[in-house]
GROMACS .gro file of C-alpha atoms in nm:
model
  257
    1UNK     CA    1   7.559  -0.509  -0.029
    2UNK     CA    2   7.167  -0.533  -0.058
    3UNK     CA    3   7.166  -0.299  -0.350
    4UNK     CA    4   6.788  -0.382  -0.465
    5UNK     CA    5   6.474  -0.232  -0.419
    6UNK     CA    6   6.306  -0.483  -0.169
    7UNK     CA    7   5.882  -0.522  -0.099
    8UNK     CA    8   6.018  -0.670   0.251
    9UNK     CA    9   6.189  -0.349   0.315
   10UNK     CA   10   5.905  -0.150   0.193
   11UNK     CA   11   5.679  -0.336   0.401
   12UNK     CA   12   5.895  -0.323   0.713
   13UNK     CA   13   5.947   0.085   0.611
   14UNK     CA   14   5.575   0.118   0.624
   15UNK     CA   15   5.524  -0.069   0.925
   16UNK     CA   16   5.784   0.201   1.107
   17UNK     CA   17   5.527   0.482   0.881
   18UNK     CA   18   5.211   0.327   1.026
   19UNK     CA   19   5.369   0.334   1.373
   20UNK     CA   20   5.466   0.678   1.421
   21UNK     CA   21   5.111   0.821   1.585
   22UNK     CA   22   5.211   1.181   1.478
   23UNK     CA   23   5.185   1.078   1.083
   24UNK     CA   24   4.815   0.967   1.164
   25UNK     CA   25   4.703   1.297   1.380
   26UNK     CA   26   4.862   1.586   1.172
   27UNK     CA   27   4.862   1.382   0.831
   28UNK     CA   28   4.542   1.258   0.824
   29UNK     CA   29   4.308   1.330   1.146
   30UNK     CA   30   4.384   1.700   1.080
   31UNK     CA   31   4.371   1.728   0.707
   32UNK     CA   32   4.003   1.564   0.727
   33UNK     CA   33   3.905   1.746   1.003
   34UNK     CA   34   4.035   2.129   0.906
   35UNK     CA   35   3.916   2.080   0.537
   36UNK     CA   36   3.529   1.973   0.727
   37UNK     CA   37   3.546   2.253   0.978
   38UNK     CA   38   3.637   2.517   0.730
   39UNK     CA   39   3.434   2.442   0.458
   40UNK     CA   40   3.110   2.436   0.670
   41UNK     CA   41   3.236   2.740   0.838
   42UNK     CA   42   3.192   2.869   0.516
   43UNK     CA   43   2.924   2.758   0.383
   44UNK     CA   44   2.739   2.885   0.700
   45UNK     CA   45   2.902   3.214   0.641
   46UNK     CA   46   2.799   3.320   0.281
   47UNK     CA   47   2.506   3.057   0.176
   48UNK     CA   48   2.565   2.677   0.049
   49UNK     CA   49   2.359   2.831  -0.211
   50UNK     CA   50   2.627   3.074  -0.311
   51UNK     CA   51   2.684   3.043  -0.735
   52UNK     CA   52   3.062   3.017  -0.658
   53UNK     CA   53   3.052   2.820  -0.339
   54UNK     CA   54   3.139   2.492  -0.485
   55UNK     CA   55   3.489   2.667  -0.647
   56UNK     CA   56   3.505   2.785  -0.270
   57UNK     CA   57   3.504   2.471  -0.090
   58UNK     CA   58   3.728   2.328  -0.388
   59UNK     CA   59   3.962   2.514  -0.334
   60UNK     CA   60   4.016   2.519   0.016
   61UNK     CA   61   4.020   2.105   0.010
   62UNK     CA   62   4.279   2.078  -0.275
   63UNK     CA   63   4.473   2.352  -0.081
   64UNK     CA   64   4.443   2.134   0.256
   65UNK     CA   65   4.534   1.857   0.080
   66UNK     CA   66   4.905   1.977   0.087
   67UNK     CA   67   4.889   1.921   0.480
   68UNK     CA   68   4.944   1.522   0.392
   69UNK     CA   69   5.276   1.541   0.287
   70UNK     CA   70   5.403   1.818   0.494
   71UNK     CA   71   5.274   1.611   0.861
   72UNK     CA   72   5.379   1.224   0.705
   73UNK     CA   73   5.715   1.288   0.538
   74UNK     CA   74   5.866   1.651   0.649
   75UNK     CA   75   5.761   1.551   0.996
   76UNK     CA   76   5.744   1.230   0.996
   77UNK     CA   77   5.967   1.113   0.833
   78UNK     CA   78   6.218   1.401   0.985
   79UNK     CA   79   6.126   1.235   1.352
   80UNK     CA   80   6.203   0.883   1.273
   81UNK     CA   81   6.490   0.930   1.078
   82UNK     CA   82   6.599   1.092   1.371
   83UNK     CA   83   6.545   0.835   1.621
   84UNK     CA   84   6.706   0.619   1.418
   85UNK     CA   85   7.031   0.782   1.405
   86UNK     CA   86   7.042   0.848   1.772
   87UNK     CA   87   7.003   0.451   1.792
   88UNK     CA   88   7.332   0.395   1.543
   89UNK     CA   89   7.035   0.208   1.304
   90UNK     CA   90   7.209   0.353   0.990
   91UNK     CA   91   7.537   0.240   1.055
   92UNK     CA   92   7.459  -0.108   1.196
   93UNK     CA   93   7.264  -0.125   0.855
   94UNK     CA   94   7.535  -0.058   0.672
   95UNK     CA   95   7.741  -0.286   0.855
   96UNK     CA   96   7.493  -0.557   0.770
   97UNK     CA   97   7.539  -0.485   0.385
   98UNK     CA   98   7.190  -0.283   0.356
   99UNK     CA   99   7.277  -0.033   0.055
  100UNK     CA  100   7.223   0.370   0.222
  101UNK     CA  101   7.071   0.485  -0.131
  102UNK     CA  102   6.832   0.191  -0.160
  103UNK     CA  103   6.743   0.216   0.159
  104UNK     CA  104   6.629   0.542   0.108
  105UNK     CA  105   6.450   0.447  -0.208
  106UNK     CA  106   6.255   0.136   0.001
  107UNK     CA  107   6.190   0.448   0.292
  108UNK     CA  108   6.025   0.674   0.017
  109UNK     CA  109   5.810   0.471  -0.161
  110UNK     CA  110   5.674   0.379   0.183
  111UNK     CA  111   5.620   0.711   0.261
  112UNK     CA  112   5.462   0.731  -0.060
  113UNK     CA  113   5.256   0.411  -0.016
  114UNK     CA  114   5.123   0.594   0.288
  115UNK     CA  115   5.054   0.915   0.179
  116UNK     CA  116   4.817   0.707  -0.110
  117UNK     CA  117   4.635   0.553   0.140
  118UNK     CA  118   4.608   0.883   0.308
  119UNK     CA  119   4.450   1.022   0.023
  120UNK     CA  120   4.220   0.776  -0.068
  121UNK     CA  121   4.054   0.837   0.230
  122UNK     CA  122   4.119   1.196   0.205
  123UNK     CA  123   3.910   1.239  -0.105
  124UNK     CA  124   3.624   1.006   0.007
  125UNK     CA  125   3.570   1.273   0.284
  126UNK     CA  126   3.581   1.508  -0.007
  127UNK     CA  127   3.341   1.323  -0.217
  128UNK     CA  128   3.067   1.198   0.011
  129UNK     CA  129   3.128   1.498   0.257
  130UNK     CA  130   3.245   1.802   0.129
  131UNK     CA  131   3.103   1.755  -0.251
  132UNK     CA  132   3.379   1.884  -0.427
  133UNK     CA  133   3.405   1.969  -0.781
  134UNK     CA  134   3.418   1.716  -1.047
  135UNK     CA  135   3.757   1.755  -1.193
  136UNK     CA  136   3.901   1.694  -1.580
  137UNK     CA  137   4.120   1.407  -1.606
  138UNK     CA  138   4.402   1.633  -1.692
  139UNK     CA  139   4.341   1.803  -1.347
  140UNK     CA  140   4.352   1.481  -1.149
  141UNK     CA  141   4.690   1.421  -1.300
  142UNK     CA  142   4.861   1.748  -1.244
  143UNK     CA  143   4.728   1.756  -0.927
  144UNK     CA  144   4.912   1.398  -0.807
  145UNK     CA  145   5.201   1.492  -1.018
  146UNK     CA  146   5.260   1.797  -0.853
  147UNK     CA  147   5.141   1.662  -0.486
  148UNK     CA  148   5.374   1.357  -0.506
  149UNK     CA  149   5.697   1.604  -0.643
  150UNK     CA  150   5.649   1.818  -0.338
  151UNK     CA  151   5.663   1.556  -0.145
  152UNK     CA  152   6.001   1.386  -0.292
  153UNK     CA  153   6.086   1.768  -0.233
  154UNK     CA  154   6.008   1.694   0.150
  155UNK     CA  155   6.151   1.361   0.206
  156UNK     CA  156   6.521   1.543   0.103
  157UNK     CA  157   6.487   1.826   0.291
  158UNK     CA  158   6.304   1.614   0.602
  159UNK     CA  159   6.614   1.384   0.580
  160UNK     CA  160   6.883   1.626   0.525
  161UNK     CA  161   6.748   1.848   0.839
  162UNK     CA  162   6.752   1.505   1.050
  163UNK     CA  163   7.095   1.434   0.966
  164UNK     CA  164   7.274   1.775   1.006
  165UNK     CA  165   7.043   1.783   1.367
  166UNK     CA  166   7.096   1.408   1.481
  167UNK     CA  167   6.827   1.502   1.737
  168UNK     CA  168   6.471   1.386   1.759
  169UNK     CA  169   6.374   1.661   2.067
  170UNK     CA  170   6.553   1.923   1.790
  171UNK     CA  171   6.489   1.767   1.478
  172UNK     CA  172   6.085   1.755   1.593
  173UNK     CA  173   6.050   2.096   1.695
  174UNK     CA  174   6.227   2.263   1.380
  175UNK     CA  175   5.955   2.028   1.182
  176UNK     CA  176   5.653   2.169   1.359
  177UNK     CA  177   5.771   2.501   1.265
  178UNK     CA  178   5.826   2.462   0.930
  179UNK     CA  179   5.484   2.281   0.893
  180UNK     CA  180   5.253   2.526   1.062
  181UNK     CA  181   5.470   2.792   0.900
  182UNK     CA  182   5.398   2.668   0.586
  183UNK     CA  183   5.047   2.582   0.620
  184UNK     CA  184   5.048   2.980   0.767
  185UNK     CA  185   5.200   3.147   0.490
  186UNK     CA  186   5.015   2.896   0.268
  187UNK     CA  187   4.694   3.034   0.348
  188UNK     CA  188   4.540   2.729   0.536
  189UNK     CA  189   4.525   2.889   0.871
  190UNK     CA  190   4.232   3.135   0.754
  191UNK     CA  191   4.484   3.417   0.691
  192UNK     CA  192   4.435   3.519   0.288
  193UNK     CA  193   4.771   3.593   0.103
  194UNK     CA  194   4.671   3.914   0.030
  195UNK     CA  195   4.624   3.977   0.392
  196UNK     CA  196   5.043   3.879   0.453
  197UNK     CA  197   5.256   4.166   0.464
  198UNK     CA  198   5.467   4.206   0.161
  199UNK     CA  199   5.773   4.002   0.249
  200UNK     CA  200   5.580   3.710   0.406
  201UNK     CA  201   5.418   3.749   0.045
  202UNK     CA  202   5.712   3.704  -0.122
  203UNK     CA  203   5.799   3.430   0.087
  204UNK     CA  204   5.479   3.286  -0.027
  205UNK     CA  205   5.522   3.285  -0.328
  206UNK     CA  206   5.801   3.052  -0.329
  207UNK     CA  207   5.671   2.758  -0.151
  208UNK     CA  208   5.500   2.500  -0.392
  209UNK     CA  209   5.196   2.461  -0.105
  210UNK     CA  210   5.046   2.818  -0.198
  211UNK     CA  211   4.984   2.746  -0.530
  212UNK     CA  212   4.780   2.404  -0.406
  213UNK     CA  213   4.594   2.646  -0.194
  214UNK     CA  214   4.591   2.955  -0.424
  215UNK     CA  215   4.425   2.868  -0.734
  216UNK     CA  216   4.477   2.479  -0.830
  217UNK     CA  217   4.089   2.515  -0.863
  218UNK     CA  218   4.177   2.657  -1.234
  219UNK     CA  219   4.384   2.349  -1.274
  220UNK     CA  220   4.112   2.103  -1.108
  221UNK     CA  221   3.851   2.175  -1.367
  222UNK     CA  222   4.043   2.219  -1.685
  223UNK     CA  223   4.104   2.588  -1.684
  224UNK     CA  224   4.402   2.733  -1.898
  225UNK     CA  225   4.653   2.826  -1.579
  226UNK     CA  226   5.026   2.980  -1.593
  227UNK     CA  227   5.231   2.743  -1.470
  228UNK     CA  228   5.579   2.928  -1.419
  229UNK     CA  229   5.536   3.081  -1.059
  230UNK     CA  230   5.469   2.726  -0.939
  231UNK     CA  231   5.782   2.558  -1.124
  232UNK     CA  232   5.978   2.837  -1.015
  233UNK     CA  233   5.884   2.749  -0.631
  234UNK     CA  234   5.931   2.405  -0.677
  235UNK     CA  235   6.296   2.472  -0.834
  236UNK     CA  236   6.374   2.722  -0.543
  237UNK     CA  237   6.249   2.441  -0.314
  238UNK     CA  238   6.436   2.178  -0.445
  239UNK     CA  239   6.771   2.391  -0.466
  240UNK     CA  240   6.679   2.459  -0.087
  241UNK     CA  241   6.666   2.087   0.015
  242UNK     CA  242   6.932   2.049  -0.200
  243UNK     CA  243   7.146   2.254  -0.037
  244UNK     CA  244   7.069   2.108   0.305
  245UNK     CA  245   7.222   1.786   0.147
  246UNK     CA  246   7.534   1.868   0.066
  247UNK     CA  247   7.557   2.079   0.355
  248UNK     CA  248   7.513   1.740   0.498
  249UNK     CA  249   7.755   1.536   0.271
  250UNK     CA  250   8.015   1.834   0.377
  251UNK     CA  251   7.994   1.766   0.724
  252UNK     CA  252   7.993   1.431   0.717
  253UNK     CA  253   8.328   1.395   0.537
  254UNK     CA  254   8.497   1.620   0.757
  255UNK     CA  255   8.410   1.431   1.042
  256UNK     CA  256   8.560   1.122   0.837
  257UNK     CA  257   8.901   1.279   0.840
   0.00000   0.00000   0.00000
């Protein structure tokens, strides 16, 4: 068994990454161009001149900046793990001595590898565009600590909803849902949290892409900031992808005996 982290795999991973036109419209063409449009829209609307107008447009680019992960891994990754399985790739893999769980491993950090490069240009939008806020060094490293554990978070859940559905048509369109869903209850689409009813609040609350949105402006620049509401999401999302796993595992033994 090929039981080794491998820069050939991760480079033929990424190459698969890179290919998938989807990961470069939703995770990077519409990042860039929602956190532009928005953050002129606003600007227009209450004065570039505004006292709190750079916290503004902070915080709606930081908040955006949770669309990268959710379009290149969730779906993504979701659609071409799919494809894969309706092609018997995992097996035949197997059945050439590939290891599953470093296989996995090579698949993430190329997702990860991606999602970098995604970023880099991301924030040089943000820089020479935008003009966001200067952060504290402390803020720069929550804010890829936390970005980079959501999307670990996504990668399970994205492949555990690919291989209970075994569908790309199926697999693709529970994806999209979950993304713009997110990014809805999120507050990206222009809706304010305090504008969801109370149970979509609640809802909210939970996912870890709210409190990128929400107020990781605090965060950003230095600000003391309670962090329990956000580990509590990302434990409740975790548990959730989690469970989607060995809901998985289940299923797949069963169908072994």
């Amino acid at each position: 068994m090929k039981n080794r982290i491998s820069p050939r795999m991760i480079q033929y991973e990424l190459r698969n990454v890179a290919g998938n036109p989807f990961v470069h419209i939703f995770g990077l063409g519409f990042p860039i161009l929602l956190s532009i449009l928005i953050t002129k829209s606003v600007e227009g609307e209450i004065g570039s001149s505004a006292s709190y107008m750079n916290e503004v447009i902070t915080s709606i680019f930081l908040g955006i900046g949770a669309v990268i992960p959710l379009a290149t891994i969730l779906m993504g990754y979701s659609s071409t793990c799919s494809q894969d399985i309706e092609k018997d790739i995992p097996l035949r893999m197997q059945l050439f001595g590939f290891s599953e769980k470093y296989t996995l491993i090579n698949r993430l950090i190329a997702e990860f590898v991606y999602m970098t490069f995604a970023y880099i240009l991301y924030f040089i939008v943000g820089w020479k565009v935008i003009k966001i806020a200067v952060p504290k060094a402390s803020g720069v490293v929550i804010y890829i600590v936390c970005l980079y554990t959501f999307a670990a978070a996504l990668f399970i859940l994205a492949h555990g909803i690919a291989n209970l559905v075994k569908k790309f048509g199926l697999t693709y369109m529970i994806t999209m849902i979950i993304y713009f869903g997110m990014m809805v209850l999120s507050g990206m689409m222009g809706i304010t949290l305090d504008k969801l009813p109370k149970n979509l609040q609640i809802i909210s609350n939970l996912l870890p892409s709210t409190y990128f949105n929400k107020d990781f402006y605090s965060v950003w620049i230095g600000k003391a900031y309670n962090f329990v509401p956000m580990i509590q999401s990302y434990i409740f999302f975790f548990a959730l992808a989690g469970i989607l796993i060995f809901i998985m595992f289940y299923r797949s033994k069963r169908n072994l005996h």
